[in-house]
Short mmCIF file of C-alpha atoms in Angstrom, two decimals:
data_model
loop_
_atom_site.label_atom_id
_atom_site.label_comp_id
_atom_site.label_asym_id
_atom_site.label_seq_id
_atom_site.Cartn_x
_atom_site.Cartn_y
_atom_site.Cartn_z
CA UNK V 1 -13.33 26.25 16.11
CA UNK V 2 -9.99 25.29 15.90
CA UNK V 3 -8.75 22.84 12.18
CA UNK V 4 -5.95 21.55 12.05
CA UNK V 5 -4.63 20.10 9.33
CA UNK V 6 -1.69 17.35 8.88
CA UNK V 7 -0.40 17.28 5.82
CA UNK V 8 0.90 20.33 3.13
CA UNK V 9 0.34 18.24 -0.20
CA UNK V 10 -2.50 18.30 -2.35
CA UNK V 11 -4.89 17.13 -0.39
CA UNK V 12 -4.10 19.09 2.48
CA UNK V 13 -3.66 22.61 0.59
CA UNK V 14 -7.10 22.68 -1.78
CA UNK V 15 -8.67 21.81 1.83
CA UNK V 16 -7.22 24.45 3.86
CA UNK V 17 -7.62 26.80 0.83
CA UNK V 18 -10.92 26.34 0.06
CA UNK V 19 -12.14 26.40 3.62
CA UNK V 20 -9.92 29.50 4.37
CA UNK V 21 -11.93 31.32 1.72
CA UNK V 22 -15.18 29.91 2.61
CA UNK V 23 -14.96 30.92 6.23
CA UNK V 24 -12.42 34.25 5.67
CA UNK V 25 -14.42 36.37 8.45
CA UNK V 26 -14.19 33.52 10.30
CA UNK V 27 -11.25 33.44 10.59
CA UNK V 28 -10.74 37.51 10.40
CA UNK V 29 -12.82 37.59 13.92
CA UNK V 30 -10.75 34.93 15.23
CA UNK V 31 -13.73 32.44 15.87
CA UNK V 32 -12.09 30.17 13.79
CA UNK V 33 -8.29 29.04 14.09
CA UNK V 34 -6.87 27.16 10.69
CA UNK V 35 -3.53 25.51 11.02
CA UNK V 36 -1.46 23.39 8.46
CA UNK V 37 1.55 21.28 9.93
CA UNK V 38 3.26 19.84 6.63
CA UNK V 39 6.99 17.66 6.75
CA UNK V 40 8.53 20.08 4.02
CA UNK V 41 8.65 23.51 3.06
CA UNK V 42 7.91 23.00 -0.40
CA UNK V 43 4.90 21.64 -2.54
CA UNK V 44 5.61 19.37 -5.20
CA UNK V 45 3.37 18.42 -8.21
CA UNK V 46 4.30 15.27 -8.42
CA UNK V 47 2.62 14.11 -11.56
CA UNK V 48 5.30 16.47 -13.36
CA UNK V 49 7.68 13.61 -12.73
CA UNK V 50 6.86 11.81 -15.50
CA UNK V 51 7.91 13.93 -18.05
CA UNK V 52 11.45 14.98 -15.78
CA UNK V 53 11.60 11.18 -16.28
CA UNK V 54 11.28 12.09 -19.94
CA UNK V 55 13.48 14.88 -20.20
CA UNK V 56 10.82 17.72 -21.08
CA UNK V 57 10.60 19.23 -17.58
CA UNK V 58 13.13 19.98 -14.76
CA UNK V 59 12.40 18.96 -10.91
CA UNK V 60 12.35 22.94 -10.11
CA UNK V 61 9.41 23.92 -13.18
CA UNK V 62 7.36 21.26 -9.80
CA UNK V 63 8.11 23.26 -6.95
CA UNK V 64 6.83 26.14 -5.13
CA UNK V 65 7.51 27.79 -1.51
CA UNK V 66 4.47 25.98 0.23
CA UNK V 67 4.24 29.34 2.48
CA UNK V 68 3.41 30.63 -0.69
CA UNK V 69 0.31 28.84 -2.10
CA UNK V 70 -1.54 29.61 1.33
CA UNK V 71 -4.34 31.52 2.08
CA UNK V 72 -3.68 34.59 4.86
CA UNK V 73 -5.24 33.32 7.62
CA UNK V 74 -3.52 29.98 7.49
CA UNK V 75 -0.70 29.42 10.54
CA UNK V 76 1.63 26.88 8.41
CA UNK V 77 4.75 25.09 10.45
CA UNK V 78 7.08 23.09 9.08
CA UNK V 79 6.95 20.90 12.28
CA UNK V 80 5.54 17.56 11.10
CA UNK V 81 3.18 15.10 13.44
CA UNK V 82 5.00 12.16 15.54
CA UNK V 83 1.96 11.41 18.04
CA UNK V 84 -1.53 11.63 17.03
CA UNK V 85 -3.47 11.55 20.67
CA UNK V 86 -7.48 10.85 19.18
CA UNK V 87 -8.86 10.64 22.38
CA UNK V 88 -7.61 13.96 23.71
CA UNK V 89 -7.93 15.92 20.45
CA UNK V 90 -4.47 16.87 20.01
CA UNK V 91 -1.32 15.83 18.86
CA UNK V 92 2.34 16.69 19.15
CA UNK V 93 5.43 17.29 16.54
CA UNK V 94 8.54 16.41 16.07
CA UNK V 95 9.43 19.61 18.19
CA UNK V 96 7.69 18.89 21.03
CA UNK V 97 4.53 21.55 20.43
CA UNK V 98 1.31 20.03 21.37
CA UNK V 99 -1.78 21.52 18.91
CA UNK V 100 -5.15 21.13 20.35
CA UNK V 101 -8.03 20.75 17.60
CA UNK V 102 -11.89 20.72 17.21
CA UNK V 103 -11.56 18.84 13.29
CA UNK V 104 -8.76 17.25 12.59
CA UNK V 105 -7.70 16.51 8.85
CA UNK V 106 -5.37 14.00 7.91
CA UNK V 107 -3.75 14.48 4.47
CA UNK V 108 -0.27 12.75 4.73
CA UNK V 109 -0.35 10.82 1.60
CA UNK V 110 2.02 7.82 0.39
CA UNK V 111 4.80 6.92 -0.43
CA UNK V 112 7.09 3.95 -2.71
CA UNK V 113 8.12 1.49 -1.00
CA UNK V 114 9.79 -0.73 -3.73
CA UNK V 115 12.24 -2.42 -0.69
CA UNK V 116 9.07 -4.61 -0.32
CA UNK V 117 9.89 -6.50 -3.48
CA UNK V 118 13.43 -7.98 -3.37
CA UNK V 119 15.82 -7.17 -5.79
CA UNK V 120 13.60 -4.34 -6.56
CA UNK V 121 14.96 -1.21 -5.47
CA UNK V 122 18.79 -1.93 -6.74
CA UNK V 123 17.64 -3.02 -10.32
CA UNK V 124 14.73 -0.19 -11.80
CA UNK V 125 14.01 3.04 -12.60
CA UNK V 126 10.58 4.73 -11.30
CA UNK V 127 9.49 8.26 -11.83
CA UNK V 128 8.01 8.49 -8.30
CA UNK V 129 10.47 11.52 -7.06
CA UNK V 130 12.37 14.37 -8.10
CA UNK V 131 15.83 12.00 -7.82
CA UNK V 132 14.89 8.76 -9.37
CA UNK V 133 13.22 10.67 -12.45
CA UNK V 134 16.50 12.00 -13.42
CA UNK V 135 18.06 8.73 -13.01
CA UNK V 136 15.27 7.20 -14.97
CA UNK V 137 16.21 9.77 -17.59
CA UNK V 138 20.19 9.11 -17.76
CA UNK V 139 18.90 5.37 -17.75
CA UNK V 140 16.95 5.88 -20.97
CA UNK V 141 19.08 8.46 -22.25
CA UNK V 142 21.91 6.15 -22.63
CA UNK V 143 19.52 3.53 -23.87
CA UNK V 144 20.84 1.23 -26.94
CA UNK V 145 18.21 -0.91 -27.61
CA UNK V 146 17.20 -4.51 -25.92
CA UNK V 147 14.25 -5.47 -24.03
CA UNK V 148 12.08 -2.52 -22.03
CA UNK V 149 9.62 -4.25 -18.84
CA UNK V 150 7.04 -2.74 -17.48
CA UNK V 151 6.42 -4.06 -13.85
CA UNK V 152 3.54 -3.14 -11.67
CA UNK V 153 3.62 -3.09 -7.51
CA UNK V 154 0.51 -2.98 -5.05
CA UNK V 155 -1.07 -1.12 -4.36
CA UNK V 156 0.79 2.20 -6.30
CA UNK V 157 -0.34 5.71 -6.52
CA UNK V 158 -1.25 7.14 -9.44
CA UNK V 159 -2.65 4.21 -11.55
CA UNK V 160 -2.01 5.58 -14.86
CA UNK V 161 1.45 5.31 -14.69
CA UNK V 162 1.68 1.97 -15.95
CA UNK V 163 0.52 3.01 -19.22
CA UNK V 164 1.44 6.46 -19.41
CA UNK V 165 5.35 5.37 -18.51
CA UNK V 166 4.81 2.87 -21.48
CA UNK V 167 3.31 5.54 -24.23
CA UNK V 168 5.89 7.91 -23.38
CA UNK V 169 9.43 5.56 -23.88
CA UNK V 170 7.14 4.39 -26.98
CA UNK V 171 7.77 7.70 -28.53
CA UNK V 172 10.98 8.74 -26.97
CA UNK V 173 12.47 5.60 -28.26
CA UNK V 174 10.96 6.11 -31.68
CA UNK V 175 12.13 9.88 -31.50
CA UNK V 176 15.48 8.23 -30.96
CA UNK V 177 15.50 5.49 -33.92
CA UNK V 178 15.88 3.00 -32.03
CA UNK V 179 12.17 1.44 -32.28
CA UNK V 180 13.69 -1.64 -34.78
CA UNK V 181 16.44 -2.71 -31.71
CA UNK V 182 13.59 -2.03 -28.56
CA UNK V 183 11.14 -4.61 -27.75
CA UNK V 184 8.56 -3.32 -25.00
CA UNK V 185 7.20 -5.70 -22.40
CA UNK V 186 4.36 -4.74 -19.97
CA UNK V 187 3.25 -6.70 -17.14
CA UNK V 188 0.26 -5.93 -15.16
CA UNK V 189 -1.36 -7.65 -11.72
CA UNK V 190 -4.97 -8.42 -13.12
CA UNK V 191 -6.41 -9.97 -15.61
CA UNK V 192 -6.01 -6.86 -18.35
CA UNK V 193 -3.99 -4.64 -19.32
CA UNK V 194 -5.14 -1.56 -16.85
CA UNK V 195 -7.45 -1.96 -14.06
CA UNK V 196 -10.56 0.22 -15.18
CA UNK V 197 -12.05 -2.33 -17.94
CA UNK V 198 -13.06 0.60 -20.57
CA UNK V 199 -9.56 1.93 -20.43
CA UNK V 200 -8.06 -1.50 -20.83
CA UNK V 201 -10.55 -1.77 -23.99
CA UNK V 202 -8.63 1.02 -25.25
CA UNK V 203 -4.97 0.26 -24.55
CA UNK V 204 -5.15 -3.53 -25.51
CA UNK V 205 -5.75 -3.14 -28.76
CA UNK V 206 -3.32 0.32 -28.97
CA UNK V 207 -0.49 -1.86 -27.39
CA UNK V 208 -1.41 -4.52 -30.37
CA UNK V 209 -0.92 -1.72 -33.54
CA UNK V 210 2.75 -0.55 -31.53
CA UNK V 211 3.69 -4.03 -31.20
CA UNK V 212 4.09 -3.78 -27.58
CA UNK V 213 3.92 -7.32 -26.15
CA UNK V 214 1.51 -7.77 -22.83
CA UNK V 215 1.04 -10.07 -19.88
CA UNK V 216 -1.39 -9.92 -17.26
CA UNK V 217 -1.77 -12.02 -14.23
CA UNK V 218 1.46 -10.90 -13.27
CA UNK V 219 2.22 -9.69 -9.90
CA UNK V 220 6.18 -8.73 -9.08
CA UNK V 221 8.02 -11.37 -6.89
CA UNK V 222 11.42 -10.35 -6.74
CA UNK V 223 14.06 -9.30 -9.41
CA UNK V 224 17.32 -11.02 -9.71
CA UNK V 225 20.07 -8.78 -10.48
CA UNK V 226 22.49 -11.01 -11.57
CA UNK V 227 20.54 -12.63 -14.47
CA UNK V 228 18.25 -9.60 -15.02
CA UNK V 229 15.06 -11.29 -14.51
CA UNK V 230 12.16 -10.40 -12.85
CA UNK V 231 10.25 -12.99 -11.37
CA UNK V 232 6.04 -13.05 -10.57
CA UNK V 233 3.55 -14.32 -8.08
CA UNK V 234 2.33 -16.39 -10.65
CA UNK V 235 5.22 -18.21 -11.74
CA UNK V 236 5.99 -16.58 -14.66
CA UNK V 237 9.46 -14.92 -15.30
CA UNK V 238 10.81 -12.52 -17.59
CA UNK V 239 14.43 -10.66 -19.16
CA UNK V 240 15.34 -7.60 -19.09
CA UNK V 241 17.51 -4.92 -20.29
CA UNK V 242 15.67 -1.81 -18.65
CA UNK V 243 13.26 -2.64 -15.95
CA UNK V 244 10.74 0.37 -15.39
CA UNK V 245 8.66 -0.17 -12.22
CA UNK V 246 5.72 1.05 -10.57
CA UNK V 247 6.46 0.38 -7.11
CA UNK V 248 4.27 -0.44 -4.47
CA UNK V 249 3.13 2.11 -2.12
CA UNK V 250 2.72 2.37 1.68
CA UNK V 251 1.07 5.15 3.72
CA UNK V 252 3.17 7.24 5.70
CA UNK V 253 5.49 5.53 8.65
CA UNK V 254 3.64 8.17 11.29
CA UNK V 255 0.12 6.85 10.59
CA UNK V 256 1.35 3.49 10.94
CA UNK V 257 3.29 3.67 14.17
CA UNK V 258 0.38 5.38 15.78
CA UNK V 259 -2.05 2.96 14.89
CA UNK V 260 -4.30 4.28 13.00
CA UNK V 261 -4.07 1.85 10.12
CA UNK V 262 -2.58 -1.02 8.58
CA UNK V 263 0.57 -0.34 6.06
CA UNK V 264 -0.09 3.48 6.96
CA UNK V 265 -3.94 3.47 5.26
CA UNK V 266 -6.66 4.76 7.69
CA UNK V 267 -10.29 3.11 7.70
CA UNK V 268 -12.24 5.94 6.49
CA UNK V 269 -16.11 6.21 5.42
CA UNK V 270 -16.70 6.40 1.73
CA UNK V 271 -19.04 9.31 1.72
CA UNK V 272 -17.88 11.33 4.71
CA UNK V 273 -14.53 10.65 4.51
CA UNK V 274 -14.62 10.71 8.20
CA UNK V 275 -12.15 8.21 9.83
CA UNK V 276 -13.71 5.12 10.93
CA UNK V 277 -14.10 4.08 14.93
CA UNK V 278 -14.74 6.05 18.19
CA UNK V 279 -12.70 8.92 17.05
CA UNK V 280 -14.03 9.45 13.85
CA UNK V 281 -16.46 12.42 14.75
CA UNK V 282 -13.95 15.24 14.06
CA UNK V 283 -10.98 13.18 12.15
CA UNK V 284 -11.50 14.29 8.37
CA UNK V 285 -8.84 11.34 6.39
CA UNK V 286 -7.85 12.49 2.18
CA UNK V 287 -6.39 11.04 -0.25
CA UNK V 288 -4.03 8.57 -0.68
CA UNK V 289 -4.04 8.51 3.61
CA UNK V 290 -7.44 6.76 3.51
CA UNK V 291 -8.18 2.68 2.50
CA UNK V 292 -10.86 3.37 0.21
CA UNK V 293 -10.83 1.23 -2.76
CA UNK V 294 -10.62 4.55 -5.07
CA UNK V 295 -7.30 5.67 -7.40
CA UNK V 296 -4.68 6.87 -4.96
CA UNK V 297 -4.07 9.89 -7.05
CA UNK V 298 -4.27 13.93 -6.70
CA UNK V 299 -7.10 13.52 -9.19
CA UNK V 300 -9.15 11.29 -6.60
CA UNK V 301 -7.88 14.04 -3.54
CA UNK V 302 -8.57 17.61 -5.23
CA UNK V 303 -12.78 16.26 -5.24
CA UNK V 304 -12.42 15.01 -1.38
CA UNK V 305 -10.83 17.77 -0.55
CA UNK V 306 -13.63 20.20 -1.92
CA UNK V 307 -16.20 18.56 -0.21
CA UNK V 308 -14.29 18.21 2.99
CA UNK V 309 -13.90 21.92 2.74
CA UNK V 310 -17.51 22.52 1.89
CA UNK V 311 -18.61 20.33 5.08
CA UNK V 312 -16.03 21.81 7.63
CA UNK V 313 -17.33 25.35 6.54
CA UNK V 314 -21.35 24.55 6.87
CA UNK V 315 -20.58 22.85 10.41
CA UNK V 316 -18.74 26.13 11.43
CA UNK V 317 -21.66 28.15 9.60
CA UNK V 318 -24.81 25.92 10.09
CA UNK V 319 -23.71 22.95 12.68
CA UNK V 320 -24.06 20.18 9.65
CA UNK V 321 -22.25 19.04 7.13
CA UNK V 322 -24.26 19.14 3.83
CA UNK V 323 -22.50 16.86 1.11
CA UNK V 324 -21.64 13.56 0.49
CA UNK V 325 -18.29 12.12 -1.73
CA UNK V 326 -19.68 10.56 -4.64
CA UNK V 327 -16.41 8.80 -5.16
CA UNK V 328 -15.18 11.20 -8.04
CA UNK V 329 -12.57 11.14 -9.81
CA UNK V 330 -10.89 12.83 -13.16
CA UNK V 331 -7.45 11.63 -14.02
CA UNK V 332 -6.30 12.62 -17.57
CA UNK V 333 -3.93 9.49 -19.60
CA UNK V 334 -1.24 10.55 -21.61
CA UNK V 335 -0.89 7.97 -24.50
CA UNK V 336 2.62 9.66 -25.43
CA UNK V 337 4.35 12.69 -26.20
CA UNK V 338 1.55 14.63 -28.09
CA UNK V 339 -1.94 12.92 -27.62
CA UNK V 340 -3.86 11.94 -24.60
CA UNK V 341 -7.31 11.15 -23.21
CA UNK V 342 -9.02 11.26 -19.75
CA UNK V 343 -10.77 9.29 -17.36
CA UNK V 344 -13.94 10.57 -15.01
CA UNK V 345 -15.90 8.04 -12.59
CA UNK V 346 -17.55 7.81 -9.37
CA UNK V 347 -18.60 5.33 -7.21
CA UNK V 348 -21.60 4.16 -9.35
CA UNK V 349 -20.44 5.16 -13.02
CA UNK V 350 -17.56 3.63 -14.91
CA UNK V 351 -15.83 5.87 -17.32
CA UNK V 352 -15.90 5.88 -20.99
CA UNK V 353 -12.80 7.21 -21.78
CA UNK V 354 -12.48 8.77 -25.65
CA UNK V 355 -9.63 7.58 -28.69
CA UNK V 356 -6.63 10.17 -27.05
CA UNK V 357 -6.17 13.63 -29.18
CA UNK V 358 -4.29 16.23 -29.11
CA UNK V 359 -5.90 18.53 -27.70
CA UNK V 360 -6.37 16.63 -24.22
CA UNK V 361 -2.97 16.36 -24.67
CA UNK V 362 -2.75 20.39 -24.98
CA UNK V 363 -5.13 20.59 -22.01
CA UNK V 364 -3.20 18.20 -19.53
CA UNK V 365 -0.43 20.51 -20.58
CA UNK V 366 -1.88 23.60 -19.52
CA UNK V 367 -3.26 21.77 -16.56
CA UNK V 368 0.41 21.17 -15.18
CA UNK V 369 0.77 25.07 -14.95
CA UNK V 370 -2.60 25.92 -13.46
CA UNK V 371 -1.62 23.35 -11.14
CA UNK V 372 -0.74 25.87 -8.79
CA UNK V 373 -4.26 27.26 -9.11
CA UNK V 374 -5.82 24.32 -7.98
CA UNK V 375 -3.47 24.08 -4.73
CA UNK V 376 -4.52 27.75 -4.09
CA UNK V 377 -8.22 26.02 -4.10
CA UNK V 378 -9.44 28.20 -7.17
CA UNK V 379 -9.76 25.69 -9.98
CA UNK Y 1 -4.65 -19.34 14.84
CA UNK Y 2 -6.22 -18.00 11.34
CA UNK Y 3 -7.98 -14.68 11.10
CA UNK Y 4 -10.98 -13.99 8.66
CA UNK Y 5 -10.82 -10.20 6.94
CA UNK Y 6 -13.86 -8.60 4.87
CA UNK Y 7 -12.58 -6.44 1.97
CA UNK Y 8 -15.30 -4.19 1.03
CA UNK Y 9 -14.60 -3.39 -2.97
CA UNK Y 10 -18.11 -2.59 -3.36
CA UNK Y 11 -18.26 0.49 -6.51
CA UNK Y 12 -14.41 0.11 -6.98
CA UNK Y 13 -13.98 0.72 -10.53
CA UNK Y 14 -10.37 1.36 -10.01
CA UNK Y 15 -7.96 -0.45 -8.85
CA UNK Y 16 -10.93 -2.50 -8.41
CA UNK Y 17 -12.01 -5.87 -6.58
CA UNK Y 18 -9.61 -7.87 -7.72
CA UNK Y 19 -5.98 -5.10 -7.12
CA UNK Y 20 -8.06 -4.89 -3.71
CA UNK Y 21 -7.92 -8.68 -2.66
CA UNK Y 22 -4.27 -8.89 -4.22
CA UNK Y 23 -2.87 -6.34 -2.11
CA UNK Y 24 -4.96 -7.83 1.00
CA UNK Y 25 -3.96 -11.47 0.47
CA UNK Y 26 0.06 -9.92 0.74
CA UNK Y 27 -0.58 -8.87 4.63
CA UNK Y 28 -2.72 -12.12 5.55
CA UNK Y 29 -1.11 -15.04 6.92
CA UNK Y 30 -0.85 -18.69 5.10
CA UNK Y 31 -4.25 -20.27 6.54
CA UNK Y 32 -6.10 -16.31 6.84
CA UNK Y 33 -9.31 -16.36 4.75
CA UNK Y 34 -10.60 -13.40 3.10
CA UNK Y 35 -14.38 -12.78 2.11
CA UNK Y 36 -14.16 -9.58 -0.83
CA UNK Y 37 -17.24 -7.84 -1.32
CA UNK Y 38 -17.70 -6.56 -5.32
CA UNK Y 39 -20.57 -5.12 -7.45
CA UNK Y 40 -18.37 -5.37 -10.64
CA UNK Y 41 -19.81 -8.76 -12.47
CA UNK Y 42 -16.27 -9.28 -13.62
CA UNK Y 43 -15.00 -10.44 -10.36
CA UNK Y 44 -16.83 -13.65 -10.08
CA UNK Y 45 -14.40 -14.77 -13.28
CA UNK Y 46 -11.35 -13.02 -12.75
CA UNK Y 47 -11.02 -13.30 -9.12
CA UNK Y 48 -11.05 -17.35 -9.07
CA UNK Y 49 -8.89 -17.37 -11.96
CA UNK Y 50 -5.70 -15.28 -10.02
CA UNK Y 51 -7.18 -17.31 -7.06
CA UNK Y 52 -5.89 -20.71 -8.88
CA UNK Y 53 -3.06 -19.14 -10.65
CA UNK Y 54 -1.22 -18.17 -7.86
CA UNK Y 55 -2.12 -21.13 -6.09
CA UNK Y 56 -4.73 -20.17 -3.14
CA UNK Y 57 -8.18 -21.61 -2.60
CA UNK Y 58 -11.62 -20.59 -3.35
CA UNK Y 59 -13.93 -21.22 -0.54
CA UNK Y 60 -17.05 -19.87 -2.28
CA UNK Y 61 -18.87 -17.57 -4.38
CA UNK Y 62 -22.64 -16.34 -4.15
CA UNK Y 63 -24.30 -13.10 -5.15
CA UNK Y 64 -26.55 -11.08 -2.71
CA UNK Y 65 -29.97 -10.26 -3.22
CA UNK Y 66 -28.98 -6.61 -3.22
CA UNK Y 67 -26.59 -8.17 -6.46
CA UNK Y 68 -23.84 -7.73 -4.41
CA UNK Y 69 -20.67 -10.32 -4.84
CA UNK Y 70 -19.51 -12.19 -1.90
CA UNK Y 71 -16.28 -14.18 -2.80
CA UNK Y 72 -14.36 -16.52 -0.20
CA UNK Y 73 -10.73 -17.27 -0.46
CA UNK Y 74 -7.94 -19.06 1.74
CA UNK Y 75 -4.84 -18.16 1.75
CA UNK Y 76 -2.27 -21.18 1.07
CA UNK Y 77 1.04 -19.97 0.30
#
């Protein structure tokens, strides 16, 4: 059987890890054929951005040599995808090479696209790569005091952000002394002040005792330069002195171009994660790549990705797949520099997330280096 | 002529129904009507009340036998 997968980021790499190790004579005897075709040479663990955005990590501490991470057995190219071809089972790359398949996975994630919101791009700071983190940093590193908004895109990966981004400048402005001249304002799209209800239980009330001031209901229109406002859906408008966004996100241009969703999402089946239509047979979609109405996050892609893996393997093994995605996910929230909590739901059970403590906090920290175990598919 | 999209938000705990219909609403045309899907109780309040802030229309709202929330809007703006 020949797998190929398209896509070297998380979602990708714990799939073609764990299946590499769940079918290594497999793949010894040559009856099975695993290929990766990623965009990049490198691996980035992109939630690390939020603390380069905070200046207590460096872009390099998130990379590794993707080459690196894989399992022997796995062909990796740097040669990404520019025609998918469902109907013939292969597709071709930017250089021309045409790779046949018998599963296809499709792991090639999202990106920001704040040039959907006018005004946007030229006038915040995001932590959603290596380059903008640092100029976050510079941007709050030179920071005097005045007004601090929070503004929220849709959809956006990683949907912690919005509160973890707030806890953290909390602190680091505190750390600086400069909590009496600093006047925090978050905006969010719905109704509260984070989207899962318990969590916004928690954070309400925390964002009361700080004396950060809230809106919700408010959904980014534009931002106007000039005056330094940023405007909402709603009608609503509000000054600024350092506008922190959460863009929102797109899928990737390639899925887009070929079809195979709207704004680069692919329909995809809750519990197989198999892609939705006449194709879908042997077209595995992960992550932030599919339109499921789940957190577009790493934390949401590590738990497809296992049970992808599990699923390819007992085909190849057994001729069925045996498991079903329950919808899980696990995303820890940092509620500042030293304390944090978690969050861990499914499909059918909401989470209950705890009062943050430290030692989350420790854990998430230790998490960020066994990172790299859990791309190697053995966490 | 106006198209008609289902948005299928059932066990969405997060973003949720309501993130779900926001971002949908942004790719539909003025005149498109939307029909969301939810099994969170919340979204028969908090859906109608973006609905009106922002100025679009509620068509309808009923709940399934299988308690399943089927909300109608139209886009008008």
């Amino acid at each position: 059987m020949r797998v190929l997968v398209v896509g070297g980021g998380m979602g990708g790499t714990i799939f073609a890890n764990n299946l590499a190790r769940r079918v290594a004579s497999e793949l010894k005897s040559g009856k099975v054929r695993l290929t990766m075709l990623s965009a990049s040479d490198k691996h980035i663990y992109q939630p690390g951005w939020l603390y380069v955005a905070m200046g207590r990590m460096t872009p390099d501490e998130l990379e590794r040599e993707q080459a690196s991470l894989l399992e022997p057995g796995i062909a990796f190219h740097v040669d990404p995808v520019e025609t998918f071809h469902l109907a013939e089972n292969h597709v071709t790359t930017k250089s021309g090479k045409v790779h046949g398949y018998d599963m296809l996975v499709i792991s090639t994630g999202s990106r920001p696209t704040p040039q959907d919101v006018p005004g946007l791009t030229e006038n915040s700071v995001n932590c959603y790569s290596a380059e903008n983190a640092l100029q976050y940093f510079e941007r709050l590193n030179t920071f005097k005091g005045g007004r601090i908004v929070i503004a929220v895109g849709l959809p956006h990966k990683c949907p912690m952000i919005p509160l973890e981004v707030t806890f953290a400048m909390y602190d680091f402005v505190k750390d600086r002394g400069l909590l009496d001249k600093t006047e925090f304002y978050y905006t969010y799209p719905i109704g509260r002040v984070h989207s899962l209800e318990n969590v916004a239980k928690w954070a309400a009330p925390e964002f009361d005792r700080l004396g950060i001031r809230h809106e919700t209901l408010f959904n980014i229109k534009s931002v106007d330069g000039e005056k330094a406002v940023v405007h909402s859906e709603e009608g609503s408008e509000v000054k600024y002195d350092l506008l922190v966004a959460v863009p929102p996100h797109r899928g990737q241009e390639v899925i887009e171009k070929n079809g195979l969703g709207k704004n680069g999402w692919i329909p995809t089946d809750r519990y197989s994660l198999h892609m939705e239509g006449e194709h879908g047979k042997n077209v595995i979609v992960l992550g932030d790549t599919t339109n499921l109405p789940i957190s577009k996050a790493g934390s949401t892609t590590h738990f497809e990705a296992e049970v992808a893996a599990e699923n390819v393997a007992s085909v190849i093994k057994i001729g069925r797949s045996v498991r079903s995605y329950d919808g899980k996910v696990f995303c820890f929230i940092e509620a500042g520099k030293d304390r944090a909590t978690y969050a861990m739901f499914n499909y059918t059970t909401p989470p209950q997330p705890r009062a943050p403590n430290g030692a989350v906090h420790a854990f998430k920290m230790a998490y960020n280096k066994l990172y790299w175990a859990s791309a190697r598919g053995l966490l | 002529m106006s198209e008609r999209r289902i948005v299928d938000a059932r066990g969405s705990f997060c973003p949720g129904p309501l993130m779900e219909l926001i971002v949908a609403m942004k790719q539909m045309q003025v005149g498109d009507t939307l029909e969301l899907l939810s099994t969170d109780v919340g979204s028969a309040k908090d859906v109608p009340e973006w609905v009106r802030k922002v100025g679009h229309e509620m068509e309808g709202t009923e709940q399934d036998p299988q308690g399943t929330w089927h909300l109608h809007v139209r886009k008008k703006k």
